[in-house]
Short mmCIF file of C-alpha atoms (C1' of nucleotides) in Angstrom, two decimals:
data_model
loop_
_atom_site.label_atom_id
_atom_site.label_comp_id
_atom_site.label_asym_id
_atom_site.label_seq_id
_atom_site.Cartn_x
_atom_site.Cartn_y
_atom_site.Cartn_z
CA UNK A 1 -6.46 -7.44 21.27
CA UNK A 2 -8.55 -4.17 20.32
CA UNK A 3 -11.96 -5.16 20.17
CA UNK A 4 -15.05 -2.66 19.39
CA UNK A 5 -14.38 -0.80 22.65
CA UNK A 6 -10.38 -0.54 22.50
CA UNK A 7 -10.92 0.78 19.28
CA UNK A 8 -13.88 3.57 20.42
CA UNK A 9 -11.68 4.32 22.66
CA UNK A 10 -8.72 5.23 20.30
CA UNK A 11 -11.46 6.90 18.21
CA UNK A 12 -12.02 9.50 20.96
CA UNK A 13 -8.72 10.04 22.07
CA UNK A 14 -7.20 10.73 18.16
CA UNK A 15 -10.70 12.81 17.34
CA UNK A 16 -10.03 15.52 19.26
CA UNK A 17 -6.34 16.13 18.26
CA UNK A 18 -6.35 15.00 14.60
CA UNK A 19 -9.66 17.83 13.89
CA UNK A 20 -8.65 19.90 10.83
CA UNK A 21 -4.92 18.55 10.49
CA UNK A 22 -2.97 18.26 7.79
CA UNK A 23 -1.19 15.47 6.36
CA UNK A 24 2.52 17.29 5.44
CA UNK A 25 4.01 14.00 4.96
CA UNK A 26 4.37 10.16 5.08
CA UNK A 27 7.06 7.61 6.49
CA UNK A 28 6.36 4.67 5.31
CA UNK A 29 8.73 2.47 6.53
CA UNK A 30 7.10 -0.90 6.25
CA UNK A 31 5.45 -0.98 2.98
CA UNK A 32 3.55 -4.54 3.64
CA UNK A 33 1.10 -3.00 6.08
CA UNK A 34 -0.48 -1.13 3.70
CA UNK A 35 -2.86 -2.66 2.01
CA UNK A 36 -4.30 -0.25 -1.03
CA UNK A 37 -3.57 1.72 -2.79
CA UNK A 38 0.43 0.90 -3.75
CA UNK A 39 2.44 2.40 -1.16
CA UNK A 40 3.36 5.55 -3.30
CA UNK A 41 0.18 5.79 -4.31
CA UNK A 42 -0.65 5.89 -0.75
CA UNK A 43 1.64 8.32 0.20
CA UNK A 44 1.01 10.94 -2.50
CA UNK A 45 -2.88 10.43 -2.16
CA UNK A 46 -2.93 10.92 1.49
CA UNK A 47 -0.16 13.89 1.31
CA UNK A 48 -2.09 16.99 2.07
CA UNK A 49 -5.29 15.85 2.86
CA UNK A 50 -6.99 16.89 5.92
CA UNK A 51 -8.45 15.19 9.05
CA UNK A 52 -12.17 15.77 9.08
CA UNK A 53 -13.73 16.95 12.42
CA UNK A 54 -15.05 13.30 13.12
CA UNK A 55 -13.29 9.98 13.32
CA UNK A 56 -15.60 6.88 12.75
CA UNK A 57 -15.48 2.98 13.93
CA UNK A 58 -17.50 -0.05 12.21
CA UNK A 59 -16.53 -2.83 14.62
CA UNK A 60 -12.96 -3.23 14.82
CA UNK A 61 -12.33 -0.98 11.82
CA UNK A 62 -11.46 2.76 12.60
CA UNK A 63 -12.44 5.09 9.58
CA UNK A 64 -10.73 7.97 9.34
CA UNK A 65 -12.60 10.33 7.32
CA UNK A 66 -10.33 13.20 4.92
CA UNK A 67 -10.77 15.99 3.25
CA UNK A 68 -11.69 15.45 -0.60
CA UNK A 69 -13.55 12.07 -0.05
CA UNK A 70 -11.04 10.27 1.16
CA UNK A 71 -10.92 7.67 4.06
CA UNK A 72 -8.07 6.25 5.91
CA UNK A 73 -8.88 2.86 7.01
CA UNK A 74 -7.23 1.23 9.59
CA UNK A 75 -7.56 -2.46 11.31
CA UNK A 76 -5.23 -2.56 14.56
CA UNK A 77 -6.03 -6.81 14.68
CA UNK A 78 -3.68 -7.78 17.75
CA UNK A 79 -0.93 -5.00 18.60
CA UNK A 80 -1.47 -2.24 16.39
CA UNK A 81 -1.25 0.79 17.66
CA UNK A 82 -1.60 4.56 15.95
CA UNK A 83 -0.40 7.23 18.55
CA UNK A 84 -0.98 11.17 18.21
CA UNK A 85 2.21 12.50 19.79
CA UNK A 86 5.21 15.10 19.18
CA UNK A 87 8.25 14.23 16.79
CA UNK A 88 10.51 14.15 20.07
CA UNK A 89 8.66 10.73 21.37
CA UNK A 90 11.35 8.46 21.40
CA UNK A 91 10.25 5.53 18.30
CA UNK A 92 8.52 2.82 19.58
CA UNK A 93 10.51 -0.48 18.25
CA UNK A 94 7.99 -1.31 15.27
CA UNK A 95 7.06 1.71 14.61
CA UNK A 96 5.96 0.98 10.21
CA UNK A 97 4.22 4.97 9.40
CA UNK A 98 4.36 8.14 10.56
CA UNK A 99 2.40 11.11 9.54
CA UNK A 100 3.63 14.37 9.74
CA UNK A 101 1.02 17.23 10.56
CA UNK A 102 0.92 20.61 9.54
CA UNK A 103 1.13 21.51 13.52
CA UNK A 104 4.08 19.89 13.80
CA UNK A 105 3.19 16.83 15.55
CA UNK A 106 2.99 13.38 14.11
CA UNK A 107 0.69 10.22 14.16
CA UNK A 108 2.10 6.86 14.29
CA UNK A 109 1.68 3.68 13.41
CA UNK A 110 3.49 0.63 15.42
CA UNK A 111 2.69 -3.01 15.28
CA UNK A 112 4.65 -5.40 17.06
CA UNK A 113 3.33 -8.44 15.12
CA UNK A 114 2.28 -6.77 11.48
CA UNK A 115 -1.28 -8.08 11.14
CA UNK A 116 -2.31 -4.36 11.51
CA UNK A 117 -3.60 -3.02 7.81
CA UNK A 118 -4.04 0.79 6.66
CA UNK A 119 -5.92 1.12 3.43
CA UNK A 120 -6.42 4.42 1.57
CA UNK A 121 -9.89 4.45 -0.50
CA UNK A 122 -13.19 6.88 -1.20
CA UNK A 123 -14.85 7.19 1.54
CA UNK A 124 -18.37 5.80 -0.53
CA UNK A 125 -16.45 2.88 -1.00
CA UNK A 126 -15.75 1.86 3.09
CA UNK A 127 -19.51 0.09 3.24
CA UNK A 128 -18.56 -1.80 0.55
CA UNK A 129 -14.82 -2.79 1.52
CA UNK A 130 -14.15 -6.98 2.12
CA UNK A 131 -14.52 -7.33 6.00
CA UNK A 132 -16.73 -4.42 6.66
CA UNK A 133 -19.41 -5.40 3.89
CA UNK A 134 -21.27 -8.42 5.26
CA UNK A 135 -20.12 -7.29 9.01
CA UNK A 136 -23.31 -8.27 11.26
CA UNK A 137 -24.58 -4.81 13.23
CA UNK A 138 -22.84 -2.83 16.03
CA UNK A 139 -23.78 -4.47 19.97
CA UNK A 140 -25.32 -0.97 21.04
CA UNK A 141 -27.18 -0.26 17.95
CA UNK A 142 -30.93 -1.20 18.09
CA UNK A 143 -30.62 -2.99 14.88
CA UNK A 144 -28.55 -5.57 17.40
CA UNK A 145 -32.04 -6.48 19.26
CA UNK A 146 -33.05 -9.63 21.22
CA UNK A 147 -35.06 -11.03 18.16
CA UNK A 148 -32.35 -10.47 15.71
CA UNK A 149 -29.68 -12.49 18.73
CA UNK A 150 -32.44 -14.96 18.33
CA UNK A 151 -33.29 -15.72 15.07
CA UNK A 152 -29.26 -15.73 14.01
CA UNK A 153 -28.91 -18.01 16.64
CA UNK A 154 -31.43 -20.52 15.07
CA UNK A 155 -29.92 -20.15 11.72
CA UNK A 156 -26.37 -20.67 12.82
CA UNK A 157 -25.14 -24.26 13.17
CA UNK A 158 -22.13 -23.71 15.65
CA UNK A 159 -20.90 -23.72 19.04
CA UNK A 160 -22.16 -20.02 20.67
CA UNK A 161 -18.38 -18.79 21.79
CA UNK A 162 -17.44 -19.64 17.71
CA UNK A 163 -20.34 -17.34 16.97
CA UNK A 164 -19.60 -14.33 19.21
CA UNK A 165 -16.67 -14.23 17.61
CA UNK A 166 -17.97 -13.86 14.28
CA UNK A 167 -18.18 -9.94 12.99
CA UNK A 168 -20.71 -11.32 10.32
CA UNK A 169 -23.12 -11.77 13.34
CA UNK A 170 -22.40 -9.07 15.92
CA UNK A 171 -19.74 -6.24 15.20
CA UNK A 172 -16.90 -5.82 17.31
CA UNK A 173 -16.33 -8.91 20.00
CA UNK A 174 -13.07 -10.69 20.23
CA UNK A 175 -11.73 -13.64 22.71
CA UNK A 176 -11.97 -11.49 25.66
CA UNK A 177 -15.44 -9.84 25.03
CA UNK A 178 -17.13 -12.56 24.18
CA UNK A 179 -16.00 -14.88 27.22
CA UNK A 180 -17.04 -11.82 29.61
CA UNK A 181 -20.82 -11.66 27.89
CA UNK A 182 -21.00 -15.73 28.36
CA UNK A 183 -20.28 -15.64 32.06
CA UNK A 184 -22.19 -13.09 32.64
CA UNK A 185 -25.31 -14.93 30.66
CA UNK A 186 -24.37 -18.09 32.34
CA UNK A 187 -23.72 -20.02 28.98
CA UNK A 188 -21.00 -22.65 28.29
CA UNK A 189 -19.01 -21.42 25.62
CA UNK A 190 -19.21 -24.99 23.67
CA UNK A 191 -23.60 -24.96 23.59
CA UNK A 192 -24.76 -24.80 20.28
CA UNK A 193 -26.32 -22.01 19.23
CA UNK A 194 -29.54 -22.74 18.14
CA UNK A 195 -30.07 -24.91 21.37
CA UNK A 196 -30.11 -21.49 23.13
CA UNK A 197 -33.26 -21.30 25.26
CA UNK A 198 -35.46 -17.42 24.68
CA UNK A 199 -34.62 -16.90 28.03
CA UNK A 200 -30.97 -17.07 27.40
CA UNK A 201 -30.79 -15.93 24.35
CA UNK A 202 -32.70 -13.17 26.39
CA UNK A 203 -29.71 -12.72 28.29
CA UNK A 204 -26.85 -13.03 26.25
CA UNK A 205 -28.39 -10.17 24.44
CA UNK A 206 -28.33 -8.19 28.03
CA UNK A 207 -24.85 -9.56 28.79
CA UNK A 208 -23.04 -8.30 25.36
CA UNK A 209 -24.40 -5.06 25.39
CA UNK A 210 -23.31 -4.60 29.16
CA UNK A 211 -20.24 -6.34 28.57
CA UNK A 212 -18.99 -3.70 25.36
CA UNK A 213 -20.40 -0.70 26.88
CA UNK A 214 -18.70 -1.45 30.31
CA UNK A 215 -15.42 -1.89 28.07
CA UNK A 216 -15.84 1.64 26.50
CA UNK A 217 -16.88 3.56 30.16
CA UNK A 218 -13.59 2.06 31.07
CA UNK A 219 -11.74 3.05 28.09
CA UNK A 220 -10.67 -0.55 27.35
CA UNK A 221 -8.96 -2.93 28.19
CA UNK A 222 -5.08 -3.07 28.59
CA UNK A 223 -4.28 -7.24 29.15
CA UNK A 224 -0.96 -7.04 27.36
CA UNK A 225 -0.25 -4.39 24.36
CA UNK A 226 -3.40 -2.03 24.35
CA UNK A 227 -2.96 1.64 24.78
CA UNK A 228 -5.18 4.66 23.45
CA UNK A 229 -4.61 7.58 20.74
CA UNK A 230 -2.40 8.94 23.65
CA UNK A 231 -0.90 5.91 24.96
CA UNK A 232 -2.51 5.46 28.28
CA UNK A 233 -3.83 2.52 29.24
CA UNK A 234 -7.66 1.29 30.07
CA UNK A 235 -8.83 -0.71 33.34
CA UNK A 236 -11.70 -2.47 32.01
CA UNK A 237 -8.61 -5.32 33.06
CA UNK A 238 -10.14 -4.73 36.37
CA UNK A 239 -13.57 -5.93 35.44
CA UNK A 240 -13.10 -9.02 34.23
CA UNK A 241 -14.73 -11.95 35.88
CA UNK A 242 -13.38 -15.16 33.65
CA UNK A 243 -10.81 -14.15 30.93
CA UNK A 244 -7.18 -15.22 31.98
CA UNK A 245 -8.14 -16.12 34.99
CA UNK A 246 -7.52 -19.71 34.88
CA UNK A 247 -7.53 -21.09 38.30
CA UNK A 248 -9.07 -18.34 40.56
CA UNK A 249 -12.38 -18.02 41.83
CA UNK A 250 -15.38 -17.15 40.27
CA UNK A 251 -16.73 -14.41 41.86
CA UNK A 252 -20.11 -15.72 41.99
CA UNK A 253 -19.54 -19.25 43.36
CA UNK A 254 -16.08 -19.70 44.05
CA UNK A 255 -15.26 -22.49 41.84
CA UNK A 256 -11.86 -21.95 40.11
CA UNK A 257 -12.37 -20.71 36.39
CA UNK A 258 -11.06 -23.10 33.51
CA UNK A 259 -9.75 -22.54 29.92
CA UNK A 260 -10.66 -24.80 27.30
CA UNK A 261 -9.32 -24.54 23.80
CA UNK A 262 -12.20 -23.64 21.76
CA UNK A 263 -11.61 -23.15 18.14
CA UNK A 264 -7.94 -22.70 18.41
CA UNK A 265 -8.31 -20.02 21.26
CA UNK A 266 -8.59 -20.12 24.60
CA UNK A 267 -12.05 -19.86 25.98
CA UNK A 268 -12.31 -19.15 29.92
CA UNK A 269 -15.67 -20.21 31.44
CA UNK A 270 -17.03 -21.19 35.29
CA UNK A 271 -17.44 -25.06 35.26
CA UNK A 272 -20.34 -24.67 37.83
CA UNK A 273 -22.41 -21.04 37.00
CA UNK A 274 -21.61 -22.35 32.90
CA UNK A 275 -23.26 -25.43 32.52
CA UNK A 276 -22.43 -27.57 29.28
CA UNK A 277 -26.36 -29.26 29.39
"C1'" DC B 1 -22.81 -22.68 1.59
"C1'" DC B 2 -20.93 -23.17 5.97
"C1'" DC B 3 -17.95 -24.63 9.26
"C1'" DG B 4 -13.27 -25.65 11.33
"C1'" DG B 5 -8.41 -25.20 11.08
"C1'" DC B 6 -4.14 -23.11 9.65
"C1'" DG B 7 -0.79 -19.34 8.69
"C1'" DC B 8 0.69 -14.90 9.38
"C1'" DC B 9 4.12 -12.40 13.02
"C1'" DT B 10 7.05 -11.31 17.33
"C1'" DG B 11 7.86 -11.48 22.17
"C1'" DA B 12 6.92 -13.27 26.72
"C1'" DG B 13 7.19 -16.94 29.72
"C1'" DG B 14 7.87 -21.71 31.30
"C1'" DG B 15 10.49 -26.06 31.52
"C1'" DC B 16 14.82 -28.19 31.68
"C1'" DT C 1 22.26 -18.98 31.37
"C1'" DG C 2 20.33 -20.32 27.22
"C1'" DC C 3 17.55 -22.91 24.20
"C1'" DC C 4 13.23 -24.53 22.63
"C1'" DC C 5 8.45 -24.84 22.85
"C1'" DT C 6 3.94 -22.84 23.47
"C1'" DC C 7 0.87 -19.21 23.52
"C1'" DA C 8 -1.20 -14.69 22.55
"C1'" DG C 9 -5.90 -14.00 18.81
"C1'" DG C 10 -8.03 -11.36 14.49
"C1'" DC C 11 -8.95 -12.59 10.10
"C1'" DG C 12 -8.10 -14.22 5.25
"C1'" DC C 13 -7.94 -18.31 3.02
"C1'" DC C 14 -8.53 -23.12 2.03
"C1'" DG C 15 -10.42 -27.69 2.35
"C1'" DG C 16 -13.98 -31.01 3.63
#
DNA sequence: CCCGGCGCCTGAGGGC
DNA sequence: TGCCCTCAGGCGCCGG
């Protein structure tokens, strides 16, 4: 479930503890999360290195920047979580690594379901990593304009909702993102892209950019396993107009929202504000 | 090349 | 009460 602004959000919460830290040591009890270097490797490389003063984020991806050129990479997919917290925290069920800090409190990794991946490499090497290399730019950077929405959309042969959720066009949307910026910009989720009028391309451009920076003021949102670097929850929850809310009104027209199944996922949408065409 | 669909995982929730 | 099925969805991989 962490999406770009979950995973800002745990960027700002760990930055400010994790600042100058120390790694003292490494439990690694679930080997298969890590995916490079081998998990000793991993261990001894990371052993004694030392949290640089900023923590970065290319979409989903959080990059942990380390002392001597190193760069902890970490992708959280569905219910990963990495906590900042003192040794006396009770484990979390699932809990796979913990780092020990020189000031005697530890970070954590937990992940219910295991798609979660940590990867160890040089930090010149993160631009170039599988997944971050050909990832399409971040929704609030200018480089994300309304001509670049528009001209991908014209390239791209596939249904818009299919799109959003590609991080080879926009960084950073998942399910529940991407169904918010498409109610907002009044689009069915199953209109081709490059049928996209200016004018709504115009505004799905507006919507995303609302939609993700709305999610970050709100530090999130917490629909089922989300927490922060500190394990509190967001409320962006609170804000949502269409996703899992099959059934209620839509708080424009009052028409109940539906859920298709849209490329294996659900995809929540007003029947009457989200015309097919 | 580009798109759609499946598998990876566990737990929650619904039906019977 | 318990069992089984479905669903949750990010992404790598494979096939058409």
């Amino acid at each position: 479930m962490p999406e770009l602004p979950e995973v800002e959000t745990v960027v700002r919460s760990l930055e400010q503890h994790l600042a100058g830290l120390a790694v003292t040591a490494v439990d690694l009890f679930m080997p298969e999360v890590i995916r490079s270097p081998k998990p000793e490797q991993f261990t001894e490389q990371i052993t004694g290195k030392q949290f640089q003063k900023k923590l970065g984020r290319r979409g989903k991806y959080l990059l942990m920047h380390l002392s001597e050129g190193l760069a902890l990479v970490v992708h959280l997919r569905m219910t990963g979580r990495l906590i900042y917290c003192d040794p006396e925290l009770p484990l979390e069920k699932h809990t796979h690594v913990i780092f020990h800090l020189d000031n005697g409190k530890q970070l954590r990794f937990a992940d219910v379901r295991r798609f979660g991946r940590l990867q160890l490499v040089p930090a010149i090497e993160v631009s170039g990593l599988a997944g971050i290399k050909d990832m399409g730019p971040e929704p609030l950077d200018p480089e994300f304009s309304r001509e670049f929405l528009k001209k991908e959309l014209r390239r791209r042969r596939t249904r818009i909702k299919s799109l959003l959720l590609d991080q080879c066009f926009v960084a950073g949307l998942g399910n529940i993102y991407a169904d918010e910026a498409l109610y907002r910009a009044k689009i069915h989720p199953e209109r081709l892209a490059p049928d996209l009028t200016t004018r709504e391309a115009a505004g799905l451009h507006k919507a995303i950019v609302e939609v993700i920076a709305g999610g970050i003021e709100h530090r999130g949102t917490s629909f089922r396993d989300y927490v922060d670097g500190e394990g509190r929850t967001g409320s962006f929850q609170h804000h949502l107009k269409v996703y899992n809310r099959e059934g209620l009104p839509c708080s424009r027209c009052g028409r109940p929202i539906e859920r298709i199944k849209l490329a294996g996922r659900s995809s929540y949408y007003c029947p009457a504000c989200q015309k097919p065409k």
